[in-house]
XYZ file of N, CA and C in Angstrom:
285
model
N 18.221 34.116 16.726
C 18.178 33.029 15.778
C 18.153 33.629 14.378
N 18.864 33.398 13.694
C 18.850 33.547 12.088
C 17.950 32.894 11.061
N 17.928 33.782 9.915
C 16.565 33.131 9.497
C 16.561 31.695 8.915
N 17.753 31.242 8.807
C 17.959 30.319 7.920
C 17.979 28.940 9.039
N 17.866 29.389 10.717
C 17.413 28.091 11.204
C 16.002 28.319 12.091
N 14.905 28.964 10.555
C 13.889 29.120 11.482
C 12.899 27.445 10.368
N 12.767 27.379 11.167
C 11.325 26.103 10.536
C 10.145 26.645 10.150
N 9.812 26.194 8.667
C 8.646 26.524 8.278
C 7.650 25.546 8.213
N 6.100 25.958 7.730
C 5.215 25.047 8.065
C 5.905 23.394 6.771
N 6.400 24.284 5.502
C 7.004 23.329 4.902
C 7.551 22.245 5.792
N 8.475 22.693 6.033
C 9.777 21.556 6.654
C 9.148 20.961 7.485
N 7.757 21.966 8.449
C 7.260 20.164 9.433
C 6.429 18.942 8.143
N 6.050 19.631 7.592
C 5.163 18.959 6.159
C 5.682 18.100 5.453
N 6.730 17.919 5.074
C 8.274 17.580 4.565
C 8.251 16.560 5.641
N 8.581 16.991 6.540
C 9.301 15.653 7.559
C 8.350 14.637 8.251
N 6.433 14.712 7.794
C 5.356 14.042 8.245
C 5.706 13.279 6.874
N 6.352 13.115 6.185
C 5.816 12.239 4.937
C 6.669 10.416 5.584
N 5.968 9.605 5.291
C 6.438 8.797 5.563
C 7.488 7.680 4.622
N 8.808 7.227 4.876
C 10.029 7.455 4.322
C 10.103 5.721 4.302
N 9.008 5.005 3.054
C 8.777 4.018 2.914
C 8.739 3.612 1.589
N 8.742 2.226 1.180
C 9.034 2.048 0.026
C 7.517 0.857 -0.603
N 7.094 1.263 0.448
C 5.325 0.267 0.436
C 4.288 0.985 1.134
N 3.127 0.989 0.833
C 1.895 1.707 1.029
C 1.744 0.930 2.706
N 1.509 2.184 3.364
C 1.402 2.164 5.037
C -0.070 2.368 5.553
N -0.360 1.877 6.711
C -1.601 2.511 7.278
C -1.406 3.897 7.338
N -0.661 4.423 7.288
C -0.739 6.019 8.067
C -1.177 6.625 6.272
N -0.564 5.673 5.359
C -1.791 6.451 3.963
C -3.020 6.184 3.888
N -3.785 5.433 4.873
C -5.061 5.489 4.639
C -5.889 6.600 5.857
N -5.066 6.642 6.556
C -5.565 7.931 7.500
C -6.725 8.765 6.807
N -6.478 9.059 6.063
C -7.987 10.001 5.363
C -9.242 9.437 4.738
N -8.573 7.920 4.893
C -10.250 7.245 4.621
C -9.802 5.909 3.482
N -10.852 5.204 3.403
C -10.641 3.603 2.320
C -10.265 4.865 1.510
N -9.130 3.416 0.070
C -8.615 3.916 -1.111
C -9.758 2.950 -1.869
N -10.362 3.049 -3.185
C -10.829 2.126 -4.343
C -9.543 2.230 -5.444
N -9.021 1.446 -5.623
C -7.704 1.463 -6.726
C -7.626 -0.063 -7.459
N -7.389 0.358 -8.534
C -7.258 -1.378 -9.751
C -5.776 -1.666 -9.310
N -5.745 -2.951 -9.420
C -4.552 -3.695 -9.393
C -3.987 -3.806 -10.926
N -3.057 -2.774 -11.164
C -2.056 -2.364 -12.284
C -0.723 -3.983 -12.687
N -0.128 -4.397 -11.214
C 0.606 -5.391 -11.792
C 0.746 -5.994 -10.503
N 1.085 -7.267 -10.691
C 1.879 -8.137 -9.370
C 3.103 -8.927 -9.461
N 4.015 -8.365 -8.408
C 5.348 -8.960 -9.073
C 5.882 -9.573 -7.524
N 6.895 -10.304 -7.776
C 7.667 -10.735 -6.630
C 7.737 -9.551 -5.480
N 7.744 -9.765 -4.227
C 8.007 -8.944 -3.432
C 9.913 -9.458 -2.861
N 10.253 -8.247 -1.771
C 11.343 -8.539 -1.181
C 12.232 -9.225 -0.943
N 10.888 -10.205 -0.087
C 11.628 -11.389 0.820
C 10.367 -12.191 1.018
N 10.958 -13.094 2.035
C 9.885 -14.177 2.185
C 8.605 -13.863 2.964
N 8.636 -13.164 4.000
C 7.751 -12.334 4.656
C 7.087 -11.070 3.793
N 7.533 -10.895 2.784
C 6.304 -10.261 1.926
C 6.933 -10.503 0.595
N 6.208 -11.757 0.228
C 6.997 -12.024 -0.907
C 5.698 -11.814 -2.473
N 5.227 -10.165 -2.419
C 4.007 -10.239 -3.019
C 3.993 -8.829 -3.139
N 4.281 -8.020 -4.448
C 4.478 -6.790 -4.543
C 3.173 -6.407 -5.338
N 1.773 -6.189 -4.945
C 0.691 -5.536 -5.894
C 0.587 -4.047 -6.199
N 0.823 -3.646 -7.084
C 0.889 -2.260 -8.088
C -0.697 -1.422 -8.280
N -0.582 -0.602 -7.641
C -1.948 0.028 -7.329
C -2.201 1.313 -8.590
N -3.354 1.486 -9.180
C -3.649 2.816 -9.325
C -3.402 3.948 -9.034
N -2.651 4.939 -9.062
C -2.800 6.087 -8.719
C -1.658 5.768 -7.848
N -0.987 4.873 -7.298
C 0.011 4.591 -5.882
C 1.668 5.015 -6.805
N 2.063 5.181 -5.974
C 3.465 5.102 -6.539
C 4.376 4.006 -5.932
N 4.184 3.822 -5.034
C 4.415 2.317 -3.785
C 3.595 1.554 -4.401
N 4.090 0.186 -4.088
C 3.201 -1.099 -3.533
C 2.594 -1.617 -2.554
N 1.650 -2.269 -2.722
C 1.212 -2.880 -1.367
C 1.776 -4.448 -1.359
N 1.364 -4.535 -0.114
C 2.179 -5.595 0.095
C 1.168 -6.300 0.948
N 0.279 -6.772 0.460
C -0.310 -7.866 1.894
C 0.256 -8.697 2.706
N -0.335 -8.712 3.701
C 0.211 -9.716 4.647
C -0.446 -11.598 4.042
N -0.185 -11.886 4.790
C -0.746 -13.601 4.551
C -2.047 -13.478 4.446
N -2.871 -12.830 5.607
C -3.936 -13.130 5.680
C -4.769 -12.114 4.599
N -4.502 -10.972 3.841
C -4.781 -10.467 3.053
C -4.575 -11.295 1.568
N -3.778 -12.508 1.345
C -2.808 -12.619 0.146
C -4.154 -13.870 0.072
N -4.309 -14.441 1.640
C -5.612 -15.533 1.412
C -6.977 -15.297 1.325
N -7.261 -14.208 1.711
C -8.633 -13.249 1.064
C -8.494 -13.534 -0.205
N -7.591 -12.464 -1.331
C -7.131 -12.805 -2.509
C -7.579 -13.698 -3.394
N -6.608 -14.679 -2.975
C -6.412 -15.725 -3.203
C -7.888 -16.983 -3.290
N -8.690 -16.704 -1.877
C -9.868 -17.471 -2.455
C -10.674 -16.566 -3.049
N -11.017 -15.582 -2.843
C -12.118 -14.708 -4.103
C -11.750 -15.156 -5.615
N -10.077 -15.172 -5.576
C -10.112 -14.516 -7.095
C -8.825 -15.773 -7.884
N -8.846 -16.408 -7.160
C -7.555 -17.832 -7.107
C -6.633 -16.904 -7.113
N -5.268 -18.549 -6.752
C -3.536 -17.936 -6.683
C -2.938 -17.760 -7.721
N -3.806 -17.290 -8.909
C -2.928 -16.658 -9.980
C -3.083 -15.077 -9.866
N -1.910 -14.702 -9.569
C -1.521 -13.181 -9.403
C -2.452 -12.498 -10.428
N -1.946 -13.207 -11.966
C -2.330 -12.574 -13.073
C -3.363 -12.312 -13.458
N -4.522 -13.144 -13.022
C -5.663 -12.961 -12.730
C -6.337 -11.729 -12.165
N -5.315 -11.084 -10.995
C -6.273 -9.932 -9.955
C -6.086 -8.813 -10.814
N -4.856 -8.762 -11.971
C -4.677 -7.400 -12.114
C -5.572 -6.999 -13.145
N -6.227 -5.909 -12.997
C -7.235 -5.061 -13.557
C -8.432 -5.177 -12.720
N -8.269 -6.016 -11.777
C -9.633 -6.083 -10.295
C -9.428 -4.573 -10.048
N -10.625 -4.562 -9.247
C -10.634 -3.458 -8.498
C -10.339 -3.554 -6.909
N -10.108 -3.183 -6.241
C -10.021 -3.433 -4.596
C -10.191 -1.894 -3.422
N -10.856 -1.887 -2.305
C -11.198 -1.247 -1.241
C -10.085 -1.540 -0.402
N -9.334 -0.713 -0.082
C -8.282 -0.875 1.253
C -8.717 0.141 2.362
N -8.831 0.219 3.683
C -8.739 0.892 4.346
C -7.957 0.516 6.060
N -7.836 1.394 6.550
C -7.238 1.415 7.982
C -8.489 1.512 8.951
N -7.759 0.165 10.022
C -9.099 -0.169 11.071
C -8.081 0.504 12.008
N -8.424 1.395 12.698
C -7.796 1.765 13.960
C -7.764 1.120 15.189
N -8.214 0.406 15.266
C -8.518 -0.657 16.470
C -7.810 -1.831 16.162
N -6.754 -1.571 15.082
C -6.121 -3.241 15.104
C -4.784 -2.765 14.947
């Protein structure tokens, strides 16, 4: 084998990144995020039609419904309202 088709720890490192355009469970793998809500803009489509702009994120999140109605009664359905909140996200492994 030649060196140029040997795999380095890079390239497996490289190819674990996940190839998304919205914040995933597999980024909370290392534990809750605390991050301010920077902006909220239209999302996609109708099934996530809710693009929130995180701190430190370079993606968006995207709640689901039942996240958007958490939201929504804490803090009412004005988007404009949440941004500069603060918020706790994390991954339940059991769901």
């Amino acid at each position: 084998m030649s060196s140029d088709d040997t795999i380095t720890a890079a390239d497996i490192v490289a190819s674990l990144a996940a190839k998304s355009d919205q914040l995933n469970a597999v980024d909370l793998i290392g534990g809750p995020i605390t991050v301010r809500i920077v902006a909220c803009k239209k999302g996609p489509s109708t099934e996530q039609p809710v693009n929130v702009y995180l701190s430190d994120r370079k993606v968006p999140w995207r709640p689901c419904l039942t996240e958007r109605r958490v939201l929504s009664g804490i803090w009412g359905p004005d988007a404009k309202v949440w941004v500069g909140r603060w918020l706790t996200l994390w991954r339940d492994p059991d769901v």
